[in-house]
mmCIF file of C-alpha atoms in Angstrom:
data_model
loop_
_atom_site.group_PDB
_atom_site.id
_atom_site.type_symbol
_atom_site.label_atom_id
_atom_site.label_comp_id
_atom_site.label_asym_id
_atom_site.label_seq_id
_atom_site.Cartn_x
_atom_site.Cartn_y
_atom_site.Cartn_z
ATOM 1 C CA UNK A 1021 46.547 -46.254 20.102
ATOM 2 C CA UNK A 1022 49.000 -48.214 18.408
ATOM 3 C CA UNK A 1023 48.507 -48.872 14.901
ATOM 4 C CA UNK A 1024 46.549 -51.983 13.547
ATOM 5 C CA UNK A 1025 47.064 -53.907 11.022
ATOM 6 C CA UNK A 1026 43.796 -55.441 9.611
ATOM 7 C CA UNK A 1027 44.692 -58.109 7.542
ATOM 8 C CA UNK A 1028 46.747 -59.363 10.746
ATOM 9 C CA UNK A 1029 43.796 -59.048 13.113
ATOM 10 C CA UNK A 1030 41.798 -61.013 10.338
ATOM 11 C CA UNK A 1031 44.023 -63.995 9.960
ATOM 12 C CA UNK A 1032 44.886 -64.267 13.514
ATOM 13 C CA UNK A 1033 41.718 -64.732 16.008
ATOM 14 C CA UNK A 1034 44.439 -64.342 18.749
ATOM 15 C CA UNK A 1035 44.452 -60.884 18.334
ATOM 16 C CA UNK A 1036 40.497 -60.421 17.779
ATOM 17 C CA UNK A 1037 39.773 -56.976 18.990
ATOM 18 C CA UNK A 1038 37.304 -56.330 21.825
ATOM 19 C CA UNK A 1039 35.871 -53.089 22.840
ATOM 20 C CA UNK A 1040 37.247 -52.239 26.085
ATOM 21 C CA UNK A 1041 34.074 -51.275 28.017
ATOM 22 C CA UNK A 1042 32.594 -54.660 26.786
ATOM 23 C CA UNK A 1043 34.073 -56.896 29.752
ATOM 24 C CA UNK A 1044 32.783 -54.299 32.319
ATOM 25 C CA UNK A 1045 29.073 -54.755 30.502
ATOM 26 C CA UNK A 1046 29.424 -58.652 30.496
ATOM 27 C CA UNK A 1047 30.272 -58.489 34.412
ATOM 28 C CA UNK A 1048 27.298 -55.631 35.228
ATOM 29 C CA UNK A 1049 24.972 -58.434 33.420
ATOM 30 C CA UNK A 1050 26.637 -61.072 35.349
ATOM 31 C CA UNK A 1051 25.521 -58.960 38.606
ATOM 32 C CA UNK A 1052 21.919 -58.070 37.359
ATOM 33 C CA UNK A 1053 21.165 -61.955 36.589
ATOM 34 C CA UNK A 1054 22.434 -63.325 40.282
ATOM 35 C CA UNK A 1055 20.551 -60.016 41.599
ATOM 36 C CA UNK A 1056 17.739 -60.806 39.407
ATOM 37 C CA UNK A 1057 17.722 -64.353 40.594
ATOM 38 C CA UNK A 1058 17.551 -62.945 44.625
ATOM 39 C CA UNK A 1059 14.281 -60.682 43.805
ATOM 40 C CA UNK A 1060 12.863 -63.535 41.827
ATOM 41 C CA UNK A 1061 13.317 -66.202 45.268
ATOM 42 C CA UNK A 1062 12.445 -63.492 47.839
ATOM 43 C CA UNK A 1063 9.196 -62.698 45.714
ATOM 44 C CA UNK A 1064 8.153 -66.815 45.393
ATOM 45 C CA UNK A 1065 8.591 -66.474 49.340
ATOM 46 C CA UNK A 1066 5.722 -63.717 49.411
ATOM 47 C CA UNK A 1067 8.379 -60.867 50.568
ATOM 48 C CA UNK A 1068 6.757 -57.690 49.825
ATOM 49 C CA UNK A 1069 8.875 -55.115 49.625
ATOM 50 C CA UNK A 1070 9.367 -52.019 51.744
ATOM 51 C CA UNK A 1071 11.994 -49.694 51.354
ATOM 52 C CA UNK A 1072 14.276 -48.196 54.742
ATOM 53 C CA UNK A 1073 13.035 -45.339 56.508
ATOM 54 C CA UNK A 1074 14.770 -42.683 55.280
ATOM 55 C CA UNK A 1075 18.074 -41.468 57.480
ATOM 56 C CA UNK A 1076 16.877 -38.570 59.987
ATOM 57 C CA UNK A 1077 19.102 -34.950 59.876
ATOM 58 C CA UNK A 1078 21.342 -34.533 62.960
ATOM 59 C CA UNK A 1079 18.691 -31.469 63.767
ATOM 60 C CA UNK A 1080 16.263 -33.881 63.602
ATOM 61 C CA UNK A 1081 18.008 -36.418 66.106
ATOM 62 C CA UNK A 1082 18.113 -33.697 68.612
ATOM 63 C CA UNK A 1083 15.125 -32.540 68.628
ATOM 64 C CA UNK A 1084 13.891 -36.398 69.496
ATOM 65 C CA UNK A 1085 16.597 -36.637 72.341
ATOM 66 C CA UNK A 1086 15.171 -33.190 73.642
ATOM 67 C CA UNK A 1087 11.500 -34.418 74.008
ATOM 68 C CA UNK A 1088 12.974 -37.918 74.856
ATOM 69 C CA UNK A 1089 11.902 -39.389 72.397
ATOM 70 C CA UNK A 1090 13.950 -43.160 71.496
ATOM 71 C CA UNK A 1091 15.547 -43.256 68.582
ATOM 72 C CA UNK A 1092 14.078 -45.841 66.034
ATOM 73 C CA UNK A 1093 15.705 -49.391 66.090
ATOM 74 C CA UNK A 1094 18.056 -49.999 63.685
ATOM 75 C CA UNK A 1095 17.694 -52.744 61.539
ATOM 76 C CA UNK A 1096 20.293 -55.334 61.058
ATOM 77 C CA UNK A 1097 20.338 -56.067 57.467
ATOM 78 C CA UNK A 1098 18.420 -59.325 57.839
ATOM 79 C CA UNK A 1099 15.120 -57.474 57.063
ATOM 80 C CA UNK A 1100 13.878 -59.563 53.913
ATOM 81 C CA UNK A 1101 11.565 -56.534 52.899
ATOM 82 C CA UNK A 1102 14.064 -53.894 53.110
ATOM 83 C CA UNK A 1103 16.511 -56.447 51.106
ATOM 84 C CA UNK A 1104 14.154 -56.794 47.962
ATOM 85 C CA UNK A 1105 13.469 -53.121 47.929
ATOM 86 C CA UNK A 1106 17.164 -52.529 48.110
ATOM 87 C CA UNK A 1107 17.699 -55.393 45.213
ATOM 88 C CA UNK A 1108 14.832 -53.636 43.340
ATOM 89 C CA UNK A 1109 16.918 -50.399 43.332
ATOM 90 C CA UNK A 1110 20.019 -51.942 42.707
ATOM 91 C CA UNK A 1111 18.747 -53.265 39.014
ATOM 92 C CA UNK A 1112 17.435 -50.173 38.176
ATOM 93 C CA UNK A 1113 21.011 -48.900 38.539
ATOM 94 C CA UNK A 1114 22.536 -51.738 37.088
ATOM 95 C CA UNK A 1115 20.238 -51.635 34.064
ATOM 96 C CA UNK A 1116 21.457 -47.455 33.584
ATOM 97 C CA UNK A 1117 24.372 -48.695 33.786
ATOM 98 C CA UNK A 1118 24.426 -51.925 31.393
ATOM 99 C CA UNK A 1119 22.788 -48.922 28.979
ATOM 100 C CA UNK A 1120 25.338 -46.249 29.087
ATOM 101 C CA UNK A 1121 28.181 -49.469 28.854
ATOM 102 C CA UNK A 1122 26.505 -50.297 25.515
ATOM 103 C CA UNK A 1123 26.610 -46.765 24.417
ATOM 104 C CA UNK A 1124 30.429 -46.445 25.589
ATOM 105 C CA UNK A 1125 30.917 -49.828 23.601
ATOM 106 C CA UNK A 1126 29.535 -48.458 20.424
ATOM 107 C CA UNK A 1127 31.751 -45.552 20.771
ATOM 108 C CA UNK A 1128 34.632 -47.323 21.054
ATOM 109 C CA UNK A 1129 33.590 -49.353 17.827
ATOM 110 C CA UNK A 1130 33.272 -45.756 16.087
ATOM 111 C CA UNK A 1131 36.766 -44.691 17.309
ATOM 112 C CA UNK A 1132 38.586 -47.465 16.252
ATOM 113 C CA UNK A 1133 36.798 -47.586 13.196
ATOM 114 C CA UNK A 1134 37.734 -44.414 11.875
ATOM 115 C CA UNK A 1135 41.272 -45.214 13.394
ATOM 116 C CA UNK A 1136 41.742 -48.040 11.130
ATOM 117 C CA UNK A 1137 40.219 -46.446 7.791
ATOM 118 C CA UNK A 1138 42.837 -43.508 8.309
ATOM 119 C CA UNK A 1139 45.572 -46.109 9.080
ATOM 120 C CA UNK A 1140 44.962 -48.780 6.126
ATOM 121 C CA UNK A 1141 43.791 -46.150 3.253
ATOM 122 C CA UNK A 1142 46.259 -46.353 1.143
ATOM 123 C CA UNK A 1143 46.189 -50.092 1.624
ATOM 124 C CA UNK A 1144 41.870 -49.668 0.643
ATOM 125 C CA UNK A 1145 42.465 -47.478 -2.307
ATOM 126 C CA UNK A 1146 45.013 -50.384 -3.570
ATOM 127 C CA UNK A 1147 43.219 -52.806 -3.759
ATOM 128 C CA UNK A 1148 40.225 -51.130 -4.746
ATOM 129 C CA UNK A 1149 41.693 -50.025 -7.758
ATOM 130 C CA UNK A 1150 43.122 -54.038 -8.023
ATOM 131 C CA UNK A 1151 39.573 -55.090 -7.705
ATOM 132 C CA UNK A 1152 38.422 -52.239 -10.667
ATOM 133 C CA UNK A 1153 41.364 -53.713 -12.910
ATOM 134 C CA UNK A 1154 40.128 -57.276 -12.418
ATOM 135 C CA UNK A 1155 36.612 -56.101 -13.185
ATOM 136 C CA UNK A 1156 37.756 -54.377 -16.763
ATOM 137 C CA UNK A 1157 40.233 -57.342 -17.644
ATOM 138 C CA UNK A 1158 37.277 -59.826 -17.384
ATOM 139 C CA UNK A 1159 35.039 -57.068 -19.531
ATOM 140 C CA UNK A 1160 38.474 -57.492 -21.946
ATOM 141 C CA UNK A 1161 38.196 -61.237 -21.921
ATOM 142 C CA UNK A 1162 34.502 -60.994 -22.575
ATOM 143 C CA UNK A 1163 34.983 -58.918 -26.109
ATOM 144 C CA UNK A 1164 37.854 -60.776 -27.067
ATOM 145 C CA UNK A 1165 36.481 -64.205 -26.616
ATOM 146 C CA UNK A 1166 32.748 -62.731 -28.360
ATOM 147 C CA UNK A 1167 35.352 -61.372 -31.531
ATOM 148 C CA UNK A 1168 37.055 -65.004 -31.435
ATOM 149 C CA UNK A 1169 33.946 -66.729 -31.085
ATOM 150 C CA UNK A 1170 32.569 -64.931 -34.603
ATOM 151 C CA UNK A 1171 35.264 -65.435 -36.589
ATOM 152 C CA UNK A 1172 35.812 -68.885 -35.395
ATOM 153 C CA UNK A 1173 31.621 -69.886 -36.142
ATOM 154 C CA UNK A 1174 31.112 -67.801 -38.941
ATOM 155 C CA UNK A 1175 27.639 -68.067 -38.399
ATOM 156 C CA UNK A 1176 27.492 -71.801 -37.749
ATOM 157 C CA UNK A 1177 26.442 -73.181 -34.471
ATOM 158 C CA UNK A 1178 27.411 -76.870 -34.887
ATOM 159 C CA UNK A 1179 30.493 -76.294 -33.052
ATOM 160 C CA UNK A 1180 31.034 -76.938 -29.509
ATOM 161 C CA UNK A 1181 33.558 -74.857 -27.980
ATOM 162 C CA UNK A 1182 34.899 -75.229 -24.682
ATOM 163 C CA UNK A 1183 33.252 -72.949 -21.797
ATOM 164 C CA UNK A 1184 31.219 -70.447 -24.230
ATOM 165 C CA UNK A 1185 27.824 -69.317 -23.293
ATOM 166 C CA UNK A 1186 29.455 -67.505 -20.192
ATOM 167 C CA UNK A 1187 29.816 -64.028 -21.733
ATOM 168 C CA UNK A 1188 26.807 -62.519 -19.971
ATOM 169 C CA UNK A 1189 26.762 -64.845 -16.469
ATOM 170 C CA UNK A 1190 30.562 -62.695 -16.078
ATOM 171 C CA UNK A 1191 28.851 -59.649 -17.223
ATOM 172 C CA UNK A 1192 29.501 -59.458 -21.072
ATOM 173 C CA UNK A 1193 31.453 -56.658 -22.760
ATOM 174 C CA UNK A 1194 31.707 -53.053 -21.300
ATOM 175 C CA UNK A 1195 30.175 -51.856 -24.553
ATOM 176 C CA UNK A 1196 27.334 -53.976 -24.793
ATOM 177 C CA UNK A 1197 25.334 -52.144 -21.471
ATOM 178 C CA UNK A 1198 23.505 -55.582 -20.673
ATOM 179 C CA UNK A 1199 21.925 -55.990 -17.519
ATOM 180 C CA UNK A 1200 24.374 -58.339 -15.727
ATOM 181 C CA UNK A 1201 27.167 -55.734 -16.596
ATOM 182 C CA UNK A 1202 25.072 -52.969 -14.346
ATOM 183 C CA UNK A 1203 26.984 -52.926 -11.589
ATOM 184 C CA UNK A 1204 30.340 -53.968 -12.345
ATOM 185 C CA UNK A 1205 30.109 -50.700 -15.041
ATOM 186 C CA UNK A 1206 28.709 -48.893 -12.172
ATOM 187 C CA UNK A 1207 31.296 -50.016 -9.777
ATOM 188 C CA UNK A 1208 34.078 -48.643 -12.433
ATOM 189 C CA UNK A 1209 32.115 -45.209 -12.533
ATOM 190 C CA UNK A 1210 32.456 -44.466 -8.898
ATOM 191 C CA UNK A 1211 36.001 -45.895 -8.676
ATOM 192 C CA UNK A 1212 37.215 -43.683 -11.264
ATOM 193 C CA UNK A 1213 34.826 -40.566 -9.958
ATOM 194 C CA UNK A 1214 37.326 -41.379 -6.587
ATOM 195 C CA UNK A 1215 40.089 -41.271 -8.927
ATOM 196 C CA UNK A 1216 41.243 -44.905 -8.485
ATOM 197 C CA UNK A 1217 41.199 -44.846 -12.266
ATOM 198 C CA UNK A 1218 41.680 -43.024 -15.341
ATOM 199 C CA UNK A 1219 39.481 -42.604 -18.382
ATOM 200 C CA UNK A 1220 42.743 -44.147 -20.280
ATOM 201 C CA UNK A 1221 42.559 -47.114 -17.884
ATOM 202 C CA UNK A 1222 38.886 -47.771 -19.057
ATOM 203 C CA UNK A 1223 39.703 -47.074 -23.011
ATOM 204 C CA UNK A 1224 42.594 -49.378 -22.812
ATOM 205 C CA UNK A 1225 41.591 -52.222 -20.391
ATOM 206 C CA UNK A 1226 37.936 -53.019 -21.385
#
């Protein structure tokens, strides 16, 4: 398999991936529903079905021409009763199959899965690890504008200042341990138990 670039395939429908098994499945359904549509007009003309007699062994066949016995008429095809049985049978199979498509198709969704997590993970840890460094600049921003909002009040809240009263909506300082800050301080404790980050980056970006 050649190798993928996901970004590429995202930005360009063109190339949209589709599991290869998944045009066979579409035609098998095709089949069933024009099949389907047969058994479903046979039935409304009160066809009941009956299924062809089974094909006699060779021993068989002699043992008739011995005794003189004729040999059963063979029918031409036209037989509505034999056709709905044989229609019956026929979506039974189909259906197995349609099933065991939609297994294959899964499959192939797992294979190239796992193709294109081992092709782009360097390209996953990056930006990862760009998404961890956003998360403890905005922590940074949060402190820093909390320090500069103290020393520029002083205790007074008669001043308007432009865009405060958003430290907690963008999860408030790292230190603080407030509830909106859960899971962006959780997110940087698994990225830096995967080694995407270092205890330093934490100390000195938060």
């Amino acid at each position: 398999m050649a190798k993928m670039s996901v970004v590429a395939q995202v930005n360009n429908p063109v190339e949209r991936w589709i599991p290869p098994s998944s045009a066979r499945v579409a035609e098998l359904s095709r089949v069933k529903l024009e099949k389907t549509e047969e058994i479903i007009s046979l039935e409304k003309a009160g066809v009941q079905a009956r299924p062809r007699p089974l094909t006699d062994s060779p021993a068989a066949r002699a043992a008739r021409m011995l005794d003189g016995v004729a040999e059963p008429a063979a029918s031409d095809g036209s037989d509505s009763a034999f056709k709905l049985h044989q229609l019956r049978a026929e979506v039974e199979v189909i259906n197995g199959a349609i099933e065991l498509g939609i297994q294959r198709v899964t499959a192939e969704k797992g294979e190239r899965a796992q193709f294109l997590a081992s092709q782009n993970a360097s390209a996953w840890k990056a930006l990862q690890r760009q998404r961890a460094m956003a998360v403890m600049a905005l922590f940074k921003a949060n402190r820093q504008i909390g320090a500069m909002r103290a020393e520029i009040l002083g205790g007074c809240s008669g001043v308007n200042l432009p865009l405060d009263g958003f430290d907690l909506k963008l999860f408030g300082a790292f230190a603080e341990k407030n509830v909106t800050g859960h899971w962006p301080r959780e997110f940087l404790k698994q990225a830096l138990k995967a080694g995407l980050i270092t205890e330093k980056d934490i100390s000195d970006n938060v």
